[in-house]
Amino acid sequence: MLDQPIVNLKGVGPALAAKLARINLHTVQDLLFHLPIRYEDRTRLTPISQLRVGVPSQIQGNVIDARLEPGKKRSLLVKLRDQEGEVGLRYYYYTAQLKSRFTPGRKIKAYGEPRLGRSGLEIYHPETELLDVTKPIEMETEYSPIYPVTEGVQQKRMRELCQQALQLMKRTPAHDWLPPGVLGELRLPELNEALTAIHHPPLDANLQALAEGRAPGQQRLAVEEMIAHHLSLLKLRHKLQQSKAAVLNQGREAVFNFIEGLPFALTKAQQRVIEEIRRDIETPVPMLRLVQGDVGSGKTVVACCAALHAVASGYQAALMAPTEILAEQHYRNLQQWLAFMDIRVQWLGGKMKTRERKQIQDEIRQGDAQVIIGTHALFQESVEFDRLGLVIIDEQHRFGVHQRLALRSKGERSGQVPHQLIMTATPIPRTLAMSAYADLDTSVIDELPPGRTPVTTAAIPDTRRVEVINRVEDIIRQNRQVYWVCTLIEESEVLQCQAAEATATELQEALPGVRVGLVHGRLKSPEKEQIMGAFKRGELDLLVATTVIEVGVDVANATLMVIENPERLGLAQLHQLRGRVGRGAQESFCLLLYHPPLSETAKARLQVLRESNDGFIIAEKDLEIRGPGEVLGTRQTGLIQFRIADLQRDQNWLPIVKRIAQRLSNDHLAAEGLIARWLGQCAEYGQV
Ligand code: ADP
Ligand code: MG
């Protein structure tokens, strides 16, 4: 019954069905799960004198005046009065017909959100209805759900369709995949009850809770959605574990020698994580491990040990980084570390000449290249590996899930999937890691190498730019080096580079004796490398850069970083940028040169950065302030979006969700039912 197409409903023709299909509404069940985004209370009238700014309300009153008001944009202002108060209704878009409705003396019902306007309390573009003075005012008898709609489908129509679906559900209930035992444990309503309460909230429902998505019916669906999500991850994981991976159980001696040869001792945390990885990859079950470690915690060494095991066991290892600069740095490090062991490390850049690329691809295919480092160029179809045993992905959050899987499939030629190691410097808050990355095991490098001095951070308005430039000069006079980072709100690389160029010119003029360098994303790799190299060797004092330097560079003598317009960047990104200084023993500084006025949120965020140097704390705070979607950059990463659940609001459910999903995963029908209901065609989203 609920599976039937929407066209079967009363009043729905093919044209309407097509419009609904645009927002993925195909069946009656889809309508049931098409949930209101908010609710309006039109069950009662609010006396005009009791209107409050920001609280949407329904009022009635007599028109006392309607006139056009001049201004930047002309508007129609209608004055409405009831027994005790007066309010303005303001329209910036109006027709003569609309104006003619508001003849003085007429009685009108209006709904909208009051705010403080030019004439005092005003409602912009309220919905209005002319009242017949001879009849009692008609009122809604229940809260009005407001649904997401699409062009050509009116709110009223959508509401009516959802009510029809609800009627059908009364006759043939929707199947509740959560067993009664589970529901009892959760103390949440049964599915049909929940859906009814959501589409049709009773008058005694808590409007506040409904608005926040905390009403029991909404919570029940949120929990179900999280369970479905978790089940799909378990399924992906299960599928992965049924495939075979290479047994990388050789190379203990090589790793030992490598570590002995390093100019420093590994931290306990590094040793622990190296061991965790080793235990994973020496079995034929594919590893899927996320290594989280703050900027500078020494993840590269850990990756190198894993690669050594792969090579010693007769396999290739691929290391992929998000930018050319970072990939190049990895290449240089690993080459230097591994060369004396006679391991062939190869680099596959994105901008190589065809001939060179072809030759390297041959080496990769024939297995001559043992450790291959590159950017997403490694994903390309033309790249074939001989025996790919291990894939290491640095800075996971910049890659999509699909890219991750693309590289994994590279090993399938040999009938084996490679082990996967994912490294991120953006600590993912526990709560998020549990859900968004439920398919991964996690290791944490929760210790920095000794001898690092924390960076002192200050936020300074750009009205004090001159002072900041003087500070730069001071530092350089002490023979230290400085980064000056330019950010731009537009997603345009060109504009960002131009801004950086202008800044470099400005700074050069202000600081004549100073050697200024400039790097941005539009420079060719050799140029970039040359400038970075000069900065590294101390031949440049001041490096003006776009955010391309976020990852990669390691210059211990740089002790000041100025970040322009830090309010434009995410906290995690700022933390990463700041990680470029404080690499040596000297005290380092980070100046956040912001453009006032700052919003409250922006202030709170910069405050977090000033108070903490701990990536995990920063990530947790970022989550509190911004919410999970933005923190994970869901859109970019291809991670799933929840429809109802909100990881922050609903995080207390996560441990229970995990437990129930675990239990339900043995119930094939229920698991599939839930996945189909909530993830639909994205059920295999990992493969999208
Ligand atoms: P990240 O975790 O940010 O990728 P890197 O691997 O780039 O950090 O390491 C940062 C710097 O610290 C490198 O110069 C690296 O050689 C050095 N390093 C790594 N581990 C240690 C350690 N245990 N003691 C001292 N320095 C270390
Ligand atoms: Mg790194």
XYZ file of C-alpha atoms and ligand atoms in Angstrom:
716
model
C 0.000 0.000 0.000
C 2.605 2.506 1.059
C 4.800 1.448 -1.826
C 2.355 2.713 -4.386
C 3.361 5.661 -6.541
C 2.190 9.118 -5.617
C 0.100 9.397 -8.805
C -2.352 7.038 -7.165
C -3.252 9.713 -4.655
C -6.267 11.933 -5.172
C -5.537 15.027 -7.228
C -2.112 13.954 -8.391
C -1.486 13.828 -12.129
C 1.698 13.012 -13.997
C 2.757 16.663 -14.043
C 2.613 17.020 -10.280
C 4.227 13.617 -9.817
C 7.134 14.745 -11.969
C 7.604 17.849 -9.853
C 7.574 15.771 -6.687
C 10.051 13.343 -8.186
C 12.477 16.229 -8.446
C 12.751 16.248 -4.680
C 12.863 12.466 -4.505
C 9.248 11.911 -3.605
C 8.064 8.897 -5.543
C 5.922 6.760 -3.285
C 3.412 7.242 -0.519
C 6.047 6.113 1.917
C 8.357 8.853 0.649
C 5.700 11.371 1.611
C 5.441 9.882 5.074
C 9.137 10.430 5.506
C 9.001 13.903 4.014
C 9.091 15.734 7.299
C 8.171 19.295 8.196
C 11.055 21.676 8.655
C 9.090 23.704 11.176
C 5.651 24.311 12.587
C 3.459 27.357 12.822
C 0.932 28.023 15.479
C -2.180 29.444 13.842
C -4.521 27.995 16.383
C -4.851 31.238 18.273
C -4.608 34.993 17.967
C -1.994 37.056 19.727
C -3.072 40.518 20.853
C -0.945 43.032 18.960
C 0.264 44.535 22.218
C 1.795 41.170 23.119
C 3.778 40.646 19.920
C 7.448 40.030 20.480
C 10.343 40.502 18.115
C 11.304 37.220 16.505
C 8.264 35.244 17.654
C 6.056 34.384 14.673
C 2.453 35.071 15.583
C -1.034 35.335 14.218
C -2.921 38.581 14.730
C -6.128 40.280 13.627
C -7.008 43.943 13.426
C -8.460 46.797 11.413
C -6.573 48.564 8.673
C -6.174 52.182 9.648
C -3.811 53.286 6.964
C -1.968 52.006 3.892
C 0.582 54.098 2.081
C 3.689 53.942 -0.017
C 6.839 54.923 1.778
C 9.876 56.301 0.016
C 13.256 54.846 0.837
C 16.148 53.032 -0.789
C 13.446 50.758 -2.013
C 9.874 51.932 -1.997
C 7.606 49.938 0.231
C 3.970 49.581 1.136
C 3.282 50.107 4.807
C -0.055 49.053 6.252
C -1.038 49.994 9.785
C -3.107 47.451 11.617
C -4.772 48.037 14.981
C -6.640 45.892 17.440
C -8.150 46.857 20.789
C -4.851 47.631 22.460
C -2.062 47.890 19.953
C -0.798 48.818 16.550
C 1.659 47.153 14.198
C 3.022 47.831 10.721
C 2.861 45.358 7.841
C 5.602 46.150 5.369
C 5.790 44.956 1.769
C 8.783 45.565 -0.451
C 7.122 43.639 -3.223
C 3.510 44.521 -3.825
C 0.956 44.872 -6.573
C -1.777 47.425 -7.005
C -4.157 44.616 -6.248
C -2.490 43.900 -2.943
C -2.560 47.567 -2.027
C -6.237 47.810 -2.816
C -6.960 45.060 -0.294
C -5.906 47.290 2.538
C -8.700 49.864 2.506
C -8.983 51.501 5.907
C -11.635 49.921 8.081
C -11.189 46.424 6.707
C -10.582 43.590 9.099
C -7.581 41.424 8.453
C -5.922 38.305 9.833
C -2.144 38.203 9.438
C 0.654 35.796 10.235
C 4.338 36.558 10.360
C 7.419 37.357 12.383
C 7.577 40.795 14.003
C 10.804 42.765 13.953
C 11.861 46.283 14.714
C 11.356 48.376 11.606
C 11.365 52.033 10.776
C 7.899 52.640 12.190
C 8.356 50.491 15.291
C 7.179 46.896 15.414
C 6.675 45.625 11.863
C 5.977 42.383 10.095
C 7.595 42.063 6.677
C 5.553 40.314 4.037
C 3.021 38.693 6.328
C 0.488 36.255 5.011
C -2.872 37.958 5.219
C -6.504 37.085 4.894
C -9.486 39.426 4.617
C -12.032 38.704 7.294
C -15.769 38.780 6.940
C -16.877 40.925 9.868
C -20.232 39.164 10.017
C -18.678 35.796 10.753
C -16.539 34.472 13.605
C -12.836 34.229 12.772
C -11.856 30.799 11.536
C -8.825 29.355 13.225
C -6.677 26.325 12.504
C -7.433 23.555 14.933
C -3.913 22.168 14.909
C -0.339 23.281 14.430
C 0.554 23.842 10.799
C 3.524 21.835 9.589
C 5.695 23.596 7.024
C 7.228 21.200 4.517
C 10.152 21.541 2.192
C 8.575 22.221 -1.199
C 9.738 22.565 -4.741
C 8.900 24.960 -7.522
C 5.306 24.575 -8.615
C 4.186 22.733 -5.501
C 2.546 24.959 -2.945
C 2.818 24.474 0.766
C -0.898 23.852 0.987
C -0.722 21.151 -1.663
C 2.197 19.461 0.012
C 0.424 19.478 3.336
C -2.635 17.956 1.799
C -0.576 15.188 0.146
C 1.172 14.315 3.367
C -2.169 14.135 5.120
C -3.438 11.738 2.457
C -0.377 9.587 2.976
C -1.053 9.645 6.690
C -4.635 8.478 6.094
C -3.353 5.551 4.042
C -0.914 4.710 6.797
C -3.781 4.532 9.264
C -5.233 1.720 7.165
C -1.981 -0.082 6.397
C 0.583 0.787 9.022
C 4.165 1.350 7.983
C 6.419 -1.477 9.024
C 8.419 -0.724 12.131
C 11.824 -2.335 11.741
C 12.787 -1.612 15.311
C 11.636 -4.524 17.479
C 9.424 -3.721 20.501
C 12.253 -4.686 22.828
C 14.505 -2.041 21.333
C 11.770 0.594 21.465
C 11.187 -0.183 25.107
C 14.857 0.273 25.792
C 14.929 3.563 23.942
C 11.660 4.742 25.513
C 10.652 6.165 22.194
C 7.336 5.864 20.337
C 6.517 3.261 17.739
C 6.994 4.310 14.095
C 3.378 5.020 13.088
C 2.780 6.887 16.271
C 5.928 8.924 15.674
C 5.023 9.767 12.081
C 1.518 10.815 13.085
C 2.856 13.053 15.824
C 5.278 14.676 13.399
C 2.850 15.377 10.555
C 0.038 16.135 12.900
C 1.320 17.302 16.260
C -1.331 17.267 18.980
C -2.275 20.603 20.496
C -0.570 19.738 23.737
C 2.730 19.080 21.920
C 5.689 21.135 23.043
C 6.226 23.606 20.204
C 9.680 24.486 21.431
C 10.745 20.825 21.414
C 9.231 20.407 17.954
C 11.124 23.414 16.667
C 14.370 21.962 17.937
C 13.693 18.451 16.707
C 13.590 17.120 20.229
C 9.967 15.943 20.334
C 9.727 12.190 21.010
C 8.443 11.401 17.511
C 11.308 13.302 15.887
C 13.846 11.727 18.183
C 12.514 8.316 17.340
C 13.103 8.957 13.629
C 16.489 10.529 14.231
C 17.573 7.458 16.154
C 16.228 5.186 13.461
C 18.126 7.166 10.841
C 21.348 6.934 12.792
C 20.857 3.216 13.223
C 20.273 2.841 9.481
C 23.380 4.838 8.768
C 25.408 2.757 11.139
C 24.077 -0.443 9.641
C 25.142 0.642 6.187
C 28.639 1.344 7.446
C 28.768 -2.042 9.131
C 27.687 -3.580 5.873
C 30.380 -1.797 3.899
C 32.886 -2.846 6.442
C 31.679 -6.409 6.433
C 31.956 -6.507 2.673
C 35.462 -5.172 2.865
C 36.484 -7.710 5.436
C 35.368 -10.529 3.236
C 37.899 -9.537 0.666
C 41.477 -10.561 1.104
C 44.415 -8.294 1.673
C 48.108 -8.911 1.373
C 49.834 -10.309 4.447
C 52.486 -7.711 5.238
C 54.293 -9.550 7.984
C 57.884 -8.885 6.997
C 60.179 -5.999 7.694
C 60.536 -5.815 11.471
C 64.257 -5.496 11.145
C 64.020 -2.816 8.485
C 61.664 -0.819 10.684
C 63.954 -1.227 13.656
C 66.932 0.011 11.659
C 64.983 2.897 10.249
C 63.929 4.065 13.713
C 67.446 3.633 15.066
C 68.758 5.781 12.250
C 66.447 8.730 12.977
C 68.006 11.743 14.685
C 65.309 11.616 17.371
C 63.568 9.061 19.555
C 59.965 8.218 18.732
C 57.308 9.326 21.169
C 55.384 6.644 23.057
C 52.327 7.533 21.038
C 54.149 7.023 17.745
C 55.464 3.655 18.911
C 52.014 2.563 19.983
C 50.410 3.518 16.681
C 53.163 1.884 14.619
C 52.486 -1.281 16.576
C 48.715 -1.046 16.073
C 49.215 -0.757 12.339
C 51.677 -3.619 12.237
C 49.223 -5.926 13.955
C 46.542 -4.996 11.413
C 48.541 -5.467 8.251
C 50.085 -8.789 9.128
C 46.685 -10.414 8.710
C 44.838 -10.936 5.434
C 41.870 -8.899 6.722
C 42.040 -5.495 5.014
C 43.001 -2.781 7.441
C 40.947 0.382 7.544
C 42.588 2.582 10.113
C 42.398 6.280 10.780
C 45.397 7.831 12.456
C 44.602 11.123 14.096
C 47.472 13.240 15.247
C 47.817 16.938 15.735
C 50.007 19.041 13.454
C 53.622 18.125 14.113
C 52.866 14.943 16.034
C 55.008 13.023 13.573
C 52.644 11.052 11.403
C 55.027 10.777 8.473
C 57.404 8.542 10.375
C 54.503 6.287 11.259
C 53.466 6.091 7.622
C 57.000 5.293 6.614
C 57.150 2.310 8.975
C 53.973 0.903 7.457
C 55.395 1.374 3.966
C 58.551 -0.468 5.028
C 56.509 -3.486 6.078
C 54.753 -3.491 2.718
C 57.966 -3.323 0.713
C 59.725 -5.921 2.843
C 56.780 -8.240 2.282
C 57.097 -7.851 -1.469
C 54.339 -5.310 -2.078
C 54.043 -1.708 -3.176
C 52.856 1.118 -0.968
C 51.149 4.264 -2.249
C 51.132 7.488 -0.267
C 48.702 10.117 -1.327
C 48.612 13.732 -0.190
C 46.075 16.471 -0.943
C 48.465 19.041 -2.430
C 51.540 18.938 -4.594
C 53.609 20.751 -1.995
C 52.774 18.246 0.679
C 53.241 15.295 -1.635
C 56.625 16.653 -2.639
C 57.669 17.042 0.946
C 56.663 13.478 1.697
C 58.565 12.380 -1.331
C 61.715 14.129 -0.223
C 61.421 12.791 3.328
C 60.775 9.221 2.356
C 63.356 9.201 -0.347
C 65.925 10.449 2.092
C 64.905 7.926 4.722
C 64.578 4.924 2.453
C 67.245 5.461 -0.155
C 70.023 3.849 1.846
C 67.882 0.750 2.276
C 67.787 0.381 -1.477
C 64.067 1.041 -1.695
C 62.878 2.752 -4.842
C 60.648 5.688 -3.993
C 58.849 7.260 -6.932
C 56.931 10.469 -7.406
C 53.912 10.870 -9.629
C 52.958 14.521 -9.925
C 49.841 15.967 -11.457
C 51.640 18.279 -13.821
C 54.265 15.977 -15.298
C 55.210 15.866 -18.952
C 53.571 13.024 -20.831
C 56.838 11.213 -21.504
C 57.991 11.334 -17.928
C 54.584 10.330 -16.641
C 54.447 7.377 -18.970
C 57.816 6.178 -17.876
C 56.905 6.374 -14.212
C 53.630 4.631 -14.847
C 55.581 1.814 -16.459
C 57.764 1.549 -13.393
C 54.690 1.397 -11.211
C 53.057 -1.238 -13.372
C 56.173 -3.382 -13.475
C 56.745 -3.088 -9.758
C 60.075 -1.286 -10.103
C 58.671 1.578 -8.094
C 58.082 0.303 -4.576
C 56.852 3.330 -2.711
C 54.824 5.715 -4.837
C 53.957 9.185 -3.678
C 51.606 11.615 -5.284
C 48.398 13.568 -5.216
C 45.042 12.467 -6.545
C 46.954 11.799 -9.765
C 47.417 8.366 -8.248
C 43.691 7.695 -8.719
C 43.716 8.044 -12.434
C 42.701 5.067 -14.404
C 45.904 4.969 -16.367
C 47.811 4.259 -13.161
C 48.116 0.526 -12.603
C 50.044 -1.056 -9.812
C 51.896 -4.314 -9.876
C 51.212 -5.457 -6.334
C 49.632 -2.697 -4.313
C 49.542 -3.830 -0.705
C 49.104 -0.627 1.237
C 47.467 2.716 0.602
C 48.294 5.623 2.857
C 46.152 8.720 2.607
C 47.311 11.873 4.292
C 44.783 14.495 5.345
C 41.795 12.312 4.799
C 39.192 15.003 5.231
C 40.102 16.530 1.932
C 39.410 13.423 -0.012
C 36.020 12.037 -0.722
C 34.988 8.580 0.331
C 34.743 7.679 -3.326
C 38.325 8.665 -3.958
C 39.374 6.519 -1.074
C 37.586 3.593 -2.612
C 38.975 4.331 -6.057
C 42.472 3.838 -4.801
C 41.463 0.756 -2.930
C 40.172 -0.799 -6.110
C 43.626 -0.360 -7.614
C 44.789 -3.430 -5.807
C 41.989 -5.627 -6.970
C 43.814 -6.771 -10.048
C 45.683 -9.216 -7.880
C 42.406 -10.301 -6.296
C 43.442 -8.509 -3.158
C 42.473 -5.161 -1.740
C 45.187 -3.016 -0.218
C 45.288 -2.181 3.451
C 44.321 1.420 4.082
C 45.879 3.868 6.431
C 44.283 7.257 6.674
C 46.075 10.067 8.433
C 44.532 13.304 9.475
C 45.812 16.308 11.359
C 42.300 17.553 11.824
C 41.342 15.791 14.956
C 37.847 14.565 14.534
C 35.812 14.906 17.689
C 35.008 11.542 19.228
C 31.317 11.912 18.622
C 31.805 12.471 14.936
C 34.445 9.843 14.543
C 32.030 7.300 15.935
C 29.413 7.931 13.332
C 30.912 9.496 10.269
C 33.846 7.163 10.399
C 32.228 4.154 11.947
C 33.817 2.046 9.272
C 37.285 2.866 10.491
C 39.415 1.789 13.402
C 41.131 4.741 14.938
C 44.557 5.350 16.402
C 45.481 8.576 18.081
C 48.946 10.117 18.328
C 48.147 12.122 21.414
C 51.611 13.346 22.195
C 53.888 15.888 20.565
C 57.619 15.347 20.315
C 59.351 16.968 23.282
C 60.845 20.442 23.104
C 58.080 22.243 21.246
C 57.015 25.598 22.631
C 53.347 26.447 22.317
C 52.475 29.272 19.945
C 51.164 32.470 21.512
C 48.137 33.670 19.600
C 46.542 37.116 19.550
C 43.619 38.564 17.620
C 44.154 42.095 16.328
C 41.771 44.256 14.262
C 43.110 45.252 10.858
C 42.849 48.888 11.916
C 46.151 48.168 13.661
C 47.810 46.801 10.554
C 50.732 49.236 10.821
C 51.601 47.936 14.280
C 51.560 44.413 12.952
C 53.898 45.348 10.125
C 56.261 46.892 12.696
C 56.152 43.661 14.619
C 57.119 41.785 11.477
C 60.082 44.068 11.069
C 61.190 43.462 14.674
C 61.119 39.727 14.280
C 63.060 39.859 11.031
C 65.637 42.086 12.652
C 66.197 39.281 15.140
C 67.048 37.076 12.158
C 63.833 35.155 12.398
C 61.416 34.509 9.575
C 57.777 35.367 9.100
C 54.763 33.959 7.242
C 52.047 36.294 6.068
C 48.963 34.382 5.002
C 46.272 35.874 2.784
C 42.786 34.459 2.710
C 39.918 35.352 0.490
C 36.273 34.677 0.850
C 35.707 33.902 -2.810
C 36.423 30.397 -3.889
C 38.483 31.835 -6.674
C 42.105 30.915 -6.840
C 42.816 33.758 -9.240
C 41.460 36.395 -6.886
C 43.246 34.863 -3.963
C 46.543 34.971 -5.819
C 45.995 38.577 -6.850
C 45.311 39.518 -3.240
C 48.514 37.807 -2.168
C 50.443 39.618 -4.887
C 49.079 42.970 -3.762
C 49.960 42.222 -0.162
C 53.480 41.193 -1.094
C 53.950 44.483 -2.957
C 52.527 46.472 -0.056
C 54.783 44.762 2.474
C 57.835 45.152 0.284
C 57.160 48.886 0.084
C 56.654 49.148 3.828
C 59.751 47.070 4.615
C 62.369 48.047 2.042
C 65.328 46.038 3.363
C 63.360 42.834 3.832
C 63.584 39.916 1.400
C 59.991 39.086 0.497
C 58.870 35.919 -1.275
C 55.472 34.998 -2.610
C 53.853 31.592 -3.109
C 50.391 30.877 -4.317
C 48.477 28.114 -5.991
C 48.992 29.405 -9.499
C 52.733 29.121 -9.518
C 54.239 26.154 -11.274
C 55.640 23.456 -9.022
C 59.306 24.231 -9.727
C 58.750 27.929 -8.980
C 56.895 27.119 -5.802
C 59.557 24.706 -4.777
C 62.264 27.215 -5.514
C 60.647 29.874 -3.330
C 59.846 27.458 -0.532
C 63.389 26.198 -0.739
C 64.788 29.727 -0.491
C 62.627 30.398 2.537
C 63.743 27.148 4.095
C 67.400 28.026 3.545
C 66.861 31.444 5.117
C 67.355 33.359 1.873
C 63.956 34.977 2.294
C 62.770 36.735 5.451
C 59.112 37.068 4.772
C 56.931 34.647 2.911
C 53.590 35.940 1.699
C 51.382 33.016 0.880
C 47.873 31.915 0.217
C 46.543 29.012 2.228
C 48.563 26.627 0.048
C 51.150 26.542 2.798
C 48.613 25.067 5.171
C 50.273 21.734 5.014
C 53.787 20.744 4.293
C 56.413 23.302 5.029
C 58.671 22.807 7.972
C 60.848 25.835 8.806
C 62.006 25.938 12.407
C 63.346 29.496 12.179
C 59.944 30.940 11.295
C 58.502 32.277 14.534
C 55.737 34.625 13.469
C 52.690 33.994 11.391
C 50.230 36.700 10.451
C 46.889 35.467 9.155
C 44.737 38.038 7.419
C 40.988 37.720 7.763
C 41.121 34.593 9.878
C 37.349 34.846 10.254
C 37.090 33.383 6.765
C 38.685 30.073 7.650
C 37.582 27.117 9.689
C 39.149 26.615 13.095
C 40.797 23.405 12.063
C 42.381 25.094 9.076
C 43.598 27.979 11.214
C 45.064 25.549 13.689
C 46.862 23.774 10.880
C 48.226 27.001 9.478
C 49.431 28.043 12.877
C 51.187 24.702 13.168
C 53.725 26.023 10.628
C 55.299 28.102 13.391
C 56.446 26.845 16.770
C 58.517 24.146 15.154
C 61.718 25.131 16.880
C 62.709 25.964 20.420
C 62.062 29.735 20.194
C 58.838 31.247 21.311
C 56.503 31.714 18.367
C 53.541 33.946 17.673
C 50.441 33.892 15.573
C 48.626 37.154 14.895
C 45.066 36.893 13.666
C 44.509 40.117 11.777
C 40.752 40.262 11.582
C 38.397 42.678 9.936
C 35.983 44.230 12.437
C 33.212 44.017 13.323
C 33.212 40.319 14.099
C 30.035 38.330 14.614
C 29.581 36.679 17.983
C 30.353 33.313 16.441
C 33.525 34.586 14.829
C 34.615 36.104 18.134
C 33.983 32.866 19.959
C 35.984 30.968 17.381
C 39.034 33.209 17.482
C 38.850 33.061 21.260
C 39.103 29.275 21.134
C 42.208 29.539 19.037
C 43.816 31.995 21.425
C 43.115 29.804 24.401
C 44.130 26.426 23.095
C 46.920 24.793 21.174
C 45.326 21.389 21.358
C 43.825 20.278 18.086
C 41.315 18.016 19.808
C 39.954 20.744 22.036
C 39.777 23.079 19.074
C 37.886 20.513 17.062
C 35.391 19.887 19.861
C 34.769 23.603 20.247
C 34.450 24.038 16.522
C 31.789 21.373 16.569
C 29.933 23.183 19.351
C 30.057 26.480 17.558
C 29.454 25.456 14.002
C 27.787 22.076 14.007
C 28.977 18.872 12.408
C 28.081 19.514 8.778
C 30.513 22.345 8.517
C 33.200 20.744 10.613
C 33.377 17.707 8.431
C 32.711 19.658 5.293
C 30.177 16.990 4.460
C 29.524 18.204 0.958
C 33.149 18.170 -0.023
C 34.034 14.894 1.522
C 31.107 12.982 0.124
C 30.171 11.864 3.579
C 26.542 11.198 4.100
C 24.151 13.909 5.146
C 21.555 13.090 7.717
C 17.975 13.979 6.935
C 16.710 14.311 10.462
C 19.434 13.365 12.852
C 21.800 16.056 13.996
C 25.031 14.636 15.325
C 25.453 17.428 17.766
C 21.936 17.531 19.110
C 21.603 13.773 19.127
C 25.078 12.771 20.175
C 23.889 11.258 23.431
C 22.172 8.571 21.438
C 25.314 7.490 19.620
C 26.533 4.802 22.011
C 23.052 3.247 22.098
C 22.707 3.560 18.346
C 25.971 1.738 17.897
C 24.891 -1.075 20.205
C 21.496 -1.513 18.585
C 22.962 -1.416 15.081
C 25.388 -4.103 16.117
C 22.507 -6.263 17.301
C 20.277 -5.573 14.290
C 23.036 -6.342 11.821
C 22.307 -10.022 12.402
C 18.723 -9.500 11.335
C 19.187 -9.293 7.603
C 15.639 -8.231 6.756
C 15.502 -5.455 9.298
C 18.958 -4.211 8.381
C 18.157 -4.080 4.676
C 14.768 -2.535 5.344
C 16.250 0.251 7.399
C 19.062 0.932 4.965
C 16.664 1.059 2.042
C 14.295 3.364 3.892
C 16.867 5.910 4.962
C 19.660 5.684 2.467
C 17.655 4.504 -0.506
C 19.694 4.620 -3.662
C 22.599 6.024 -1.668
C 22.733 2.850 0.381
C 25.975 2.051 -1.289
C 27.011 5.626 -0.863
C 30.529 4.516 -0.248
C 30.654 3.560 -3.875
C 28.974 6.619 -5.300
P 52.679 15.697 11.047
O 52.090 14.775 12.065
O 52.142 17.080 11.179
O 52.585 15.162 9.660
P 55.476 15.389 10.595
O 55.464 13.949 10.360
O 55.617 16.273 9.418
O 54.216 15.822 11.436
O 56.604 15.728 11.661
C 56.897 17.054 11.998
C 58.384 17.188 12.288
O 58.698 16.537 13.493
C 59.243 16.559 11.223
O 60.350 17.396 11.015
C 59.644 15.246 11.828
O 60.868 14.772 11.321
C 59.742 15.587 13.283
N 59.510 14.472 14.205
C 58.691 13.425 14.025
N 58.690 12.618 15.109
C 59.530 13.185 15.995
C 59.975 12.834 17.320
N 59.550 11.726 17.940
N 60.836 13.668 17.928
C 61.269 14.788 17.324
N 60.910 15.166 16.092
C 60.047 14.381 15.431
Mg 51.825 15.581 7.892
